[in-house]
Short mmCIF file of C-alpha atoms in Angstrom, two decimals:
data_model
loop_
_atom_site.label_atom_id
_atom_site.label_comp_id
_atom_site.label_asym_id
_atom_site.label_seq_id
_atom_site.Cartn_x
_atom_site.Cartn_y
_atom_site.Cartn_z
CA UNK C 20 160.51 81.91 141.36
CA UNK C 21 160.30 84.49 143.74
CA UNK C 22 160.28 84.41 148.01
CA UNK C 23 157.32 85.95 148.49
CA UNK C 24 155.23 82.55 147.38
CA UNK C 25 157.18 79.66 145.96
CA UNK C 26 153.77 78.72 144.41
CA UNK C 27 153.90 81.55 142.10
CA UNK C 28 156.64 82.18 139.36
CA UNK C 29 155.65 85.92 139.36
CA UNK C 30 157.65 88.94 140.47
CA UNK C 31 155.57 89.25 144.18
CA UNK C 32 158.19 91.41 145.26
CA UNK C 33 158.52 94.15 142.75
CA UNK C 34 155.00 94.61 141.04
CA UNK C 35 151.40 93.98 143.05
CA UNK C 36 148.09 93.84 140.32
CA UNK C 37 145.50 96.31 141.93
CA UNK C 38 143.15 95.79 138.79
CA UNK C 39 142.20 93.14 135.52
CA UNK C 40 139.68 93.74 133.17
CA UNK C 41 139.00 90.55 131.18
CA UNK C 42 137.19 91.35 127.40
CA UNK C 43 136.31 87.31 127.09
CA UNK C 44 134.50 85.37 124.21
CA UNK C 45 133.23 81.91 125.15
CA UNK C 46 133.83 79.33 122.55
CA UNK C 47 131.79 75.88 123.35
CA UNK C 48 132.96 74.34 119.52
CA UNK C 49 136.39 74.80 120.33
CA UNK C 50 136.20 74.74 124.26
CA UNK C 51 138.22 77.86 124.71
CA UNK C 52 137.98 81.44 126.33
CA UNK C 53 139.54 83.95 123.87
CA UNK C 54 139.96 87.94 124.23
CA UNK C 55 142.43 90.61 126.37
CA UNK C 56 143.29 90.60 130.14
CA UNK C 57 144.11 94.50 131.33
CA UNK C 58 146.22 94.78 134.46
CA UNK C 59 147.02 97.39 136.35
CA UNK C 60 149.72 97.39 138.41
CA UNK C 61 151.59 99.38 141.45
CA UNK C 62 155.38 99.23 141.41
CA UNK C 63 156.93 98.49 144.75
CA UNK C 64 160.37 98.45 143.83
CA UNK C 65 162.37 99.50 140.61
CA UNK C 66 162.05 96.90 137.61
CA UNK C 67 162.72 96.25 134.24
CA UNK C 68 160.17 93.65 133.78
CA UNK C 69 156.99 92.17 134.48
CA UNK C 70 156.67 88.42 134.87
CA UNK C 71 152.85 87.02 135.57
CA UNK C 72 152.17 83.65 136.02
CA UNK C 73 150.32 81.71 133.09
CA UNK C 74 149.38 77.89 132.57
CA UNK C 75 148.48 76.68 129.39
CA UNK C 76 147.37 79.57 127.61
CA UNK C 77 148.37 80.78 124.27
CA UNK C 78 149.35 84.36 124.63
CA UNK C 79 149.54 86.45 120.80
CA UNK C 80 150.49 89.72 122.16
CA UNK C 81 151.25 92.08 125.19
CA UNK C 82 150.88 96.04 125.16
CA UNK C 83 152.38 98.59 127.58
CA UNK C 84 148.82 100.90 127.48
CA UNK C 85 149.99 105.03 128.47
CA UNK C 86 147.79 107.77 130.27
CA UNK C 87 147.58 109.17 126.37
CA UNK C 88 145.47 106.32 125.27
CA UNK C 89 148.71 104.83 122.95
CA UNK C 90 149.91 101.14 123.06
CA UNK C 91 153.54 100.19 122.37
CA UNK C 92 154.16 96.19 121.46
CA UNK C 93 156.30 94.82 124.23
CA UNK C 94 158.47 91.60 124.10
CA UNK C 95 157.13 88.08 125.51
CA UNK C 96 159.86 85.84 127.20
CA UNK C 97 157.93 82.28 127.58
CA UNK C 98 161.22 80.34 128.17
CA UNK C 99 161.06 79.90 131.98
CA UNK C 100 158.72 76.84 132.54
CA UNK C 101 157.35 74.82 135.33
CA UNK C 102 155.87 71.12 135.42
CA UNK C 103 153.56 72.22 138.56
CA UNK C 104 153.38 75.87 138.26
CA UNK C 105 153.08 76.69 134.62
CA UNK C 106 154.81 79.02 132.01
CA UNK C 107 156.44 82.23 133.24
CA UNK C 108 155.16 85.45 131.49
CA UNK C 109 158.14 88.00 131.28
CA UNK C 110 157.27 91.10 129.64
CA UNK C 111 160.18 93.48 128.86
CA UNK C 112 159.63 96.79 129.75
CA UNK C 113 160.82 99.72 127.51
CA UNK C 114 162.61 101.76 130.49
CA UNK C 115 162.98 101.26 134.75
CA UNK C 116 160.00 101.76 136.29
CA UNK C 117 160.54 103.19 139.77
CA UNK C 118 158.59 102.67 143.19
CA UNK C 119 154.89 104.29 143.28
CA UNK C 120 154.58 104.14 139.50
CA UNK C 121 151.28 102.71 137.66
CA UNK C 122 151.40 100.58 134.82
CA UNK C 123 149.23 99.23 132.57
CA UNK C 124 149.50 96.07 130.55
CA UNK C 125 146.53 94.35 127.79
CA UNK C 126 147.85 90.75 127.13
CA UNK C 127 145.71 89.02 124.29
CA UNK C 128 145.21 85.13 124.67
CA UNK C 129 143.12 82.19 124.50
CA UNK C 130 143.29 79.44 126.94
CA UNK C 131 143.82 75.82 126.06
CA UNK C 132 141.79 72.79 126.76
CA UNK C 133 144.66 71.92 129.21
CA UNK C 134 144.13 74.47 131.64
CA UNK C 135 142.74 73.21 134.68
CA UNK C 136 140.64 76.34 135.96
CA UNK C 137 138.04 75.43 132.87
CA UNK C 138 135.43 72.79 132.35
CA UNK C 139 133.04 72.24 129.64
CA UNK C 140 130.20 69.88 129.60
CA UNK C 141 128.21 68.99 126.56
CA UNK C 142 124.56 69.43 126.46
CA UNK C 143 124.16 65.29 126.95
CA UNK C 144 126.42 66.14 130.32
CA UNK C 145 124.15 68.22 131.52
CA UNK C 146 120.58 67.54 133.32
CA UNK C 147 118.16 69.58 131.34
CA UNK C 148 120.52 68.16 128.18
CA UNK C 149 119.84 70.85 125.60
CA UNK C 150 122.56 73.51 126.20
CA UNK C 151 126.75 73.27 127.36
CA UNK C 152 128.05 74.23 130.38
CA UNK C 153 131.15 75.95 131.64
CA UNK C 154 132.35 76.43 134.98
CA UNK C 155 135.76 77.45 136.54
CA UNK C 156 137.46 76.23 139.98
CA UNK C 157 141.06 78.67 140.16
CA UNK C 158 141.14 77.36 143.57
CA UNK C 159 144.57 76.62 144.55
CA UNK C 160 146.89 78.03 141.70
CA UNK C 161 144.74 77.53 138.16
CA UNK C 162 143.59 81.03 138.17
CA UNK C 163 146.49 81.28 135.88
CA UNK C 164 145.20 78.87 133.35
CA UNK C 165 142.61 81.26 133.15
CA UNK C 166 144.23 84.81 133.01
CA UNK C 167 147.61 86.01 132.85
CA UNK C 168 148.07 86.86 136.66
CA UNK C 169 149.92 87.13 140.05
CA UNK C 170 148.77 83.99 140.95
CA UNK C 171 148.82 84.26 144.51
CA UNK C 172 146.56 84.95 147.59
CA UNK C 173 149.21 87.61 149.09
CA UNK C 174 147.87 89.60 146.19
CA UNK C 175 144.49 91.28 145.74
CA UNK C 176 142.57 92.65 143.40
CA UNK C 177 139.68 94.39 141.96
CA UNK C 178 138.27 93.21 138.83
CA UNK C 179 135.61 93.58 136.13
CA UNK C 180 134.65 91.63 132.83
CA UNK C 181 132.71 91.55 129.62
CA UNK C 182 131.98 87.80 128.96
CA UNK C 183 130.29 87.27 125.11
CA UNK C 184 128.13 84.25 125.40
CA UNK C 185 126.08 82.97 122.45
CA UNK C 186 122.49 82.56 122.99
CA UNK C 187 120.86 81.95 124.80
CA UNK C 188 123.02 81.29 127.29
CA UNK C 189 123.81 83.89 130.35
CA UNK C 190 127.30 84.32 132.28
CA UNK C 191 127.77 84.80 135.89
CA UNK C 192 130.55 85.36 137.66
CA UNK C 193 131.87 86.28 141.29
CA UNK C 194 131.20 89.89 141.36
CA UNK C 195 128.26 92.41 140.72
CA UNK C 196 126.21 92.02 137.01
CA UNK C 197 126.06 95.27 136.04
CA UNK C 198 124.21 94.65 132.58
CA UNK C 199 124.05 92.88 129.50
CA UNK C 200 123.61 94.02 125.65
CA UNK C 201 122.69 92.10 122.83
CA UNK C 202 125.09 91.63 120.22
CA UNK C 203 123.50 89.55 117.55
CA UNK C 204 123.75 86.17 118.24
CA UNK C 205 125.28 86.14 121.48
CA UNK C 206 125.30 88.67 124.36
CA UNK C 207 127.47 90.23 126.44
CA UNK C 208 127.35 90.39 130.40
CA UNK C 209 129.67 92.72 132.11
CA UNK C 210 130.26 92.74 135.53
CA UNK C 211 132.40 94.49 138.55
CA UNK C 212 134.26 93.33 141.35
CA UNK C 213 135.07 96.70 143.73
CA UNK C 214 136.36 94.13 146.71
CA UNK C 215 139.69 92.75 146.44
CA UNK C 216 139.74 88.99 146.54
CA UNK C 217 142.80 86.76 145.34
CA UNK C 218 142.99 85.89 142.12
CA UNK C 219 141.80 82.12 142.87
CA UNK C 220 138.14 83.69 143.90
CA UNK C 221 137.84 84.77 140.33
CA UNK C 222 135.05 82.49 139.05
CA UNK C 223 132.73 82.11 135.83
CA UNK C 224 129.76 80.14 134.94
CA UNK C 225 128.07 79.70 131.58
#
């Protein structure tokens, strides 16, 4: 854990997120979120690693994304874990990166059914009772049972998202709609957040 917030296991002081991009499939049979979080981050101060804070999800895989469109694999340390404040994501970097640089990491993951940003109702939960509901609540520190994140309100970002729904159901979340496509038996709303809001403002309703 770091100074900057002792609520937060990530590296505050070295890396700040600027952007995510979150490619998510909703899953009401299984109750789970599925698909790849993109950050982008500033460096502050020189680093070997990143380490994002995570609670309950299952993470597959992590890329380091470059300017030339190529992906290298990087390493996932899950060791460092926390009864209150979840599962430490430390990703490896391949060299140093130095103050002012940009980098760019896709993590694919699905989150668990014991994440506590998440809640699914069945249609019979429900008042019209035909369809399921899902709604999020990040608020104080379960935006990381959501996405891999800085997890913390001294951090701010922009964000955007294509959420694949099945139909006839329709996502909203807390930023702009900025269309939806068909994509045979579900659809896909995207959206856009240009204000930067901390991470626990990041919401989602199904």
């Amino acid at each position: 854990m770091f100074e900057v917030d002792p609520n937060s296991q990530s590296n505050l002081d070295v890396v700040a997120t600027e952007h995510v991009h979150l490619e998510l499939a909703v899953d009401f049979a299984t109750q789970q979120l599925s698909g790849v979080a993109t950050l982008e981050l500033l460096v502050v101060a020189q680093t070997l690693e990143v380490v994002l804070d995570t609670a309950h999800l299952s993470v597959k895989r992590a890329s380091l994304l470059g300017d030339d469109g190529e992906s290298s694999a990087l390493p996932i340390d899950i060791s460092t874990q926390h009864a209150i404040y979840g599962t430490a994501l430390r990703l490896a970097l391949p060299r140093a990166a130095s103050k002012g640089d940009k980098i760019k990491i896709a993590i694919e993951y699905a989150t668990t059914k014991k994440g506590g940003a998440i809640q699914f109702l069945t249609p019979e939960q429900t008042l019209g009772k035909k369809h399921p509901y899902l709604f999020t609540q990040c608020e104080e520190i379960h935006a990381r049972s959501l996405f891999p994140c800085q997890d913390s309100p001294s951090v701010k970002i922009a964000y955007s998202a294509n959420i694949r729904v099945p139909n006839p159901l329709t996502a909203l979340m807390s930023a702009i709609s900025t269309g939806s496509r068909v994509d045979g038996d579900h659809t896909v709303f995207s959206f856009e957040q240009a204000t930067t809001i901390p991470s626990y403002l990041v919401a989602l309703v199904v």
